[in-house]
Tab-separated table of C-alpha atoms in Angstrom:
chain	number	residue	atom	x	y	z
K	27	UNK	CA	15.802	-45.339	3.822
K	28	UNK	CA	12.930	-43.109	5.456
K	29	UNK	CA	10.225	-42.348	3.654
K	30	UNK	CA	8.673	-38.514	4.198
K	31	UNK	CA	5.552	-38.518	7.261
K	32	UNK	CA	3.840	-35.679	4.542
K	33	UNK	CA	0.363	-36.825	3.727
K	34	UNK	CA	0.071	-36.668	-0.097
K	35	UNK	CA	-1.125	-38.273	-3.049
K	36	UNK	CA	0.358	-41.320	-4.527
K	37	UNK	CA	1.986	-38.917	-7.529
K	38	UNK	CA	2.564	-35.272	-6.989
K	39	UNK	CA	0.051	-33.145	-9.456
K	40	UNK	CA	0.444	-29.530	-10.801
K	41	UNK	CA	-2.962	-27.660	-10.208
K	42	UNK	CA	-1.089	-24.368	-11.937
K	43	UNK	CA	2.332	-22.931	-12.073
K	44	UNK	CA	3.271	-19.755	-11.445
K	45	UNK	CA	6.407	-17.455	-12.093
K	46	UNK	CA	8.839	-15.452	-9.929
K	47	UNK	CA	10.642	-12.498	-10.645
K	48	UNK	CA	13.410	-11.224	-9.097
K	49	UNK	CA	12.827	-7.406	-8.509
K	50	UNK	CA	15.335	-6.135	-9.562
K	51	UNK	CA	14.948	-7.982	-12.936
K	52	UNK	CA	18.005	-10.303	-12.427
K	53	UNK	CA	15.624	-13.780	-12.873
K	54	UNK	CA	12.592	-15.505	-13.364
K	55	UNK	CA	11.782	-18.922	-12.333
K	56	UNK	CA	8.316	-20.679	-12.479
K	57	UNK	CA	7.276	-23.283	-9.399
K	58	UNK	CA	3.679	-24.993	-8.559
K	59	UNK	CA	1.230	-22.585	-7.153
K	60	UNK	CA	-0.109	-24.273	-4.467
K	61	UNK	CA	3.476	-24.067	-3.163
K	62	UNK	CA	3.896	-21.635	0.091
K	63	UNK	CA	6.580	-18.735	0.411
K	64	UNK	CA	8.723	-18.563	2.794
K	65	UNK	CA	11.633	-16.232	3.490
K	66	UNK	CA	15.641	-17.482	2.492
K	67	UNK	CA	17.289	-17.369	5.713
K	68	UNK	CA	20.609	-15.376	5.671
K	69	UNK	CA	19.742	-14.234	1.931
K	70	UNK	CA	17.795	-10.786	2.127
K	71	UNK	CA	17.624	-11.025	-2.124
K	72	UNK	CA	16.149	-14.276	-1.958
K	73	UNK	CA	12.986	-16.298	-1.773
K	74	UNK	CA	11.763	-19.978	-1.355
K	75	UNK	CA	8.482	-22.290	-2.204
K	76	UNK	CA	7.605	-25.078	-0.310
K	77	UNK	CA	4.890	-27.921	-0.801
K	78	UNK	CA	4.434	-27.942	3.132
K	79	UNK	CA	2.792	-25.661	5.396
K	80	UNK	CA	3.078	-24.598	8.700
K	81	UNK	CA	7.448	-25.112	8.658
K	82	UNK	CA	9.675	-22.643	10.338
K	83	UNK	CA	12.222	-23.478	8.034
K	84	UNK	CA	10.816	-26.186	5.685
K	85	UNK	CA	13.863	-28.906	4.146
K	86	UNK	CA	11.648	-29.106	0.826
K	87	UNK	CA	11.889	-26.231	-1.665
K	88	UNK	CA	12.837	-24.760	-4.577
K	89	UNK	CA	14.928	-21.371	-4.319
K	90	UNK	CA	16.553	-18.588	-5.728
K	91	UNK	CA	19.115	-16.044	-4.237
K	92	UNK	CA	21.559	-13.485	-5.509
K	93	UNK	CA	24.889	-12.362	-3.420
K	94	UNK	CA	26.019	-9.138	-5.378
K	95	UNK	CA	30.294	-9.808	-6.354
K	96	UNK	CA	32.823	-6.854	-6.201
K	97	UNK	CA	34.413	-7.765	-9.533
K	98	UNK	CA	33.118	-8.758	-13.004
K	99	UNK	CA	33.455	-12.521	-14.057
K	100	UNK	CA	34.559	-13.640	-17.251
K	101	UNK	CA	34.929	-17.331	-18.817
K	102	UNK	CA	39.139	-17.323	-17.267
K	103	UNK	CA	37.533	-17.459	-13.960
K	104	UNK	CA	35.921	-20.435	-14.568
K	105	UNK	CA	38.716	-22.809	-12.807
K	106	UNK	CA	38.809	-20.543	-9.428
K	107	UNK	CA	35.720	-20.808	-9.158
K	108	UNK	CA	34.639	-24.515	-9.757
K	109	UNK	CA	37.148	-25.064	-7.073
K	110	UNK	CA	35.954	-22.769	-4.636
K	111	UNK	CA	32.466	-24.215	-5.486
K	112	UNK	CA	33.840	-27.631	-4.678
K	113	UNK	CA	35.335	-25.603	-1.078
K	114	UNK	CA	31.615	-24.346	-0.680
K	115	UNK	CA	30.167	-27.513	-1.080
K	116	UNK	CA	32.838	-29.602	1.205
K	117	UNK	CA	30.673	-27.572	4.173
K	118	UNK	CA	27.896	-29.889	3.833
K	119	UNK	CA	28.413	-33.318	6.033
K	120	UNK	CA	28.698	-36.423	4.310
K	121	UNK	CA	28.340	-34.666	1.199
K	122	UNK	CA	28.108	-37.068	-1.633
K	123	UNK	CA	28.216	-35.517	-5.298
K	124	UNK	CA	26.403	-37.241	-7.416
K	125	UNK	CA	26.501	-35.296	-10.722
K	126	UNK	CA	28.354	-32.570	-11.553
K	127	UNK	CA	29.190	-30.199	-14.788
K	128	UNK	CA	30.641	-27.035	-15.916
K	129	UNK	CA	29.795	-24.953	-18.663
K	130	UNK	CA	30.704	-21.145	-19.700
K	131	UNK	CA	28.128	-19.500	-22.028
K	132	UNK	CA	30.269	-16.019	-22.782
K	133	UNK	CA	31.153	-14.919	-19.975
K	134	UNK	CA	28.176	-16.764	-18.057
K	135	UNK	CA	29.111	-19.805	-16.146
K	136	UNK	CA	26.953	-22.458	-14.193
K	137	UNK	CA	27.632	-25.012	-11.927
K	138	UNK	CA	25.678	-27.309	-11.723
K	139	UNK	CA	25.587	-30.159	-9.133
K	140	UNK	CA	23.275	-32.574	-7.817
K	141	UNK	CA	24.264	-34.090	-3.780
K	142	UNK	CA	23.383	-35.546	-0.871
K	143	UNK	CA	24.250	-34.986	2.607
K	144	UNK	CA	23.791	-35.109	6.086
K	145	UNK	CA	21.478	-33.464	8.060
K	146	UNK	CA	21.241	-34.545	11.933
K	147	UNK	CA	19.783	-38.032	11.407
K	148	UNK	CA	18.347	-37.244	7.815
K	149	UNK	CA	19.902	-37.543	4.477
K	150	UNK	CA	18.644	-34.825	1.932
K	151	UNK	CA	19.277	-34.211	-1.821
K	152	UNK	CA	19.448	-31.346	-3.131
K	153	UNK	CA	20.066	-29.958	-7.122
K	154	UNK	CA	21.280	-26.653	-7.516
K	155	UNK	CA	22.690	-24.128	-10.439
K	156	UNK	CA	25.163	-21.962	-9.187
K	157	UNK	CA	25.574	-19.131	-11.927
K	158	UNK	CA	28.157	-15.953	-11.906
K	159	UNK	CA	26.367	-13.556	-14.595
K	160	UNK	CA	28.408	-10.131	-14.852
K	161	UNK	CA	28.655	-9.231	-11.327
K	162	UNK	CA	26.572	-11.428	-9.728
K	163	UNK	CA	26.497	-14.947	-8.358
K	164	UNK	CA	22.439	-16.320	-8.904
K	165	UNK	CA	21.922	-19.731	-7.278
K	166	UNK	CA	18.692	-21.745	-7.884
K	167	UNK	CA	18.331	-24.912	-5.722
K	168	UNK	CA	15.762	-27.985	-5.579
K	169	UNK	CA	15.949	-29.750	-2.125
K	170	UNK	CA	13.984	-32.739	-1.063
K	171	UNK	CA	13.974	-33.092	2.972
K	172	UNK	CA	15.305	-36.970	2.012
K	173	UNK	CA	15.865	-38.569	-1.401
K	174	UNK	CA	12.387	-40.150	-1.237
K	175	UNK	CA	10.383	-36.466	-1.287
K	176	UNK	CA	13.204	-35.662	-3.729
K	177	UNK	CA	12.942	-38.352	-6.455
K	178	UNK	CA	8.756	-37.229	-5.308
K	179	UNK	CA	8.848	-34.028	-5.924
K	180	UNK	CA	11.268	-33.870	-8.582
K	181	UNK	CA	8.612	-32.691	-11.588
K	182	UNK	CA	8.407	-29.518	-9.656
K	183	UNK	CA	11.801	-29.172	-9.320
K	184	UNK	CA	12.649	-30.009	-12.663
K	185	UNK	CA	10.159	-27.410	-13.710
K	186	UNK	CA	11.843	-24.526	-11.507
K	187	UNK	CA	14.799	-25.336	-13.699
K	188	UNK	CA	13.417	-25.639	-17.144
K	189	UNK	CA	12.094	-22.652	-17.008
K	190	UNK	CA	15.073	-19.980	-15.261
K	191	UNK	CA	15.577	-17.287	-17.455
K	192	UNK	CA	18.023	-14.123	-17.286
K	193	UNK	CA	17.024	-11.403	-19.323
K	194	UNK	CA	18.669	-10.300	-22.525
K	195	UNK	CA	20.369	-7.177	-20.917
K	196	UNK	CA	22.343	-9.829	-18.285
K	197	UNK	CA	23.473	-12.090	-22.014
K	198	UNK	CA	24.325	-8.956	-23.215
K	199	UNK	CA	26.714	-8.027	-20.788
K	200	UNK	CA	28.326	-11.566	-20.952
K	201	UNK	CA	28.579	-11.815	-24.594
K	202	UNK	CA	32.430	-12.347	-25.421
K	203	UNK	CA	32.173	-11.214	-28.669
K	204	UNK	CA	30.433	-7.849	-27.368
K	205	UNK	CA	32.939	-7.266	-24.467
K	206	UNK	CA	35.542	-5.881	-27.229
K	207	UNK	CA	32.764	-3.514	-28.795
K	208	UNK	CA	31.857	-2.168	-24.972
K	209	UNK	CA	35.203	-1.340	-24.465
K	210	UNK	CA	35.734	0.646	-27.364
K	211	UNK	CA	32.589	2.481	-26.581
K	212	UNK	CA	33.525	3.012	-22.868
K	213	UNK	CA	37.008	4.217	-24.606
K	214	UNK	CA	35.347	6.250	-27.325
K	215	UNK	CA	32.873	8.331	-24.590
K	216	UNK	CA	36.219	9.103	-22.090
K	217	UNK	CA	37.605	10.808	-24.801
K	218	UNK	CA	34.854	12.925	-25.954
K	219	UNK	CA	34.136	13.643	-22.164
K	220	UNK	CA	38.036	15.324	-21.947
């Protein structure tokens, strides 16, 4: 195993935290805040934090982007999409999955899954929450650049996670027992409109 050629303390320490907030209201996420932001390659609505400066693309971070869907998800997508999750995933070389779980919350549902895989010559780990909330897919991610600064780093990490939130309008809109109440309103306003 290598170890990380980062100078640093012998334990990581917070000197504040911080909070992120999607602009468009989607998400919030809190991260150290000493960490640096960078830009999420190939993800316009996204953003990363890393502990290291001076990286054109650094391999530690946490990170948070949203891909807009074309169709609304509900709970009975929840097997087509943990397998095309799994398809996503088998991109990454020597992937190893490590821990894995599914859960629906309404019509919200996370995947989450913690890996490690191949990168050139290194081996990274990374922890992410892939969530489909209403029409969109929100994915959070904690990457160390091996499983040393991982298993490091992983109080920050862990904190990024602890602390997501979606707002009450995106539970709203995901709430089975509300979906039957939103239709009859939809129903009930397209008849006064004719």
């Amino acid at each position: 195993m290598t170890t990380s050629t980062h100078d640093r303390p012998p334990r990581p320490r917070f000197t504040g935290v911080d909070t992120f907030s999607d602009p468009k209201g989607r998400y919030q996420f809190r991260f150290a805040d000493d960490w640096l932001r960078y830009e999420l390659d190939g993800h316009p609505e996204g953003v990363m934090y890393s502990p290291y400066p001076n990286q054109a693309a650094p391999k530690t971070f946490v990170s948070a982007y949203v891909i807009p869907l074309e169709f609304e998800v509900v709970a009975e997508d929840m097997a087509d999409l943990s397998a095309a999750v799994q398809e996503g995933l088998q991109q990454f070389p020597g992937l190893n999955i490590e821990q894995s779980a599914d859960d629906a919350y309404g019509n919200l549902l996370k995947f989450d899954r913690t890996f490690t895989f191949q990168d050139g010559d290194a081996v990274r780990k990374r922890h992410t929450w892939i969530l489909y909330v209403n029409t969109w897919q929100i994915v959070f991610a904690y990457q160390g650049e091996s499983i040393e600064d991982y298993e490091y780093w992983l109080p920050m990490g862990n904190t990024m996670f602890f602390h997501v939130k979606i707002p009450d309008a995106l539970w709203f809109a995901t709430d089975r027992d509300l979906n039957g109440f939103k239709k009859l309103y939809a129903k009930g306003n397209e008849k006064l409109e004719s």
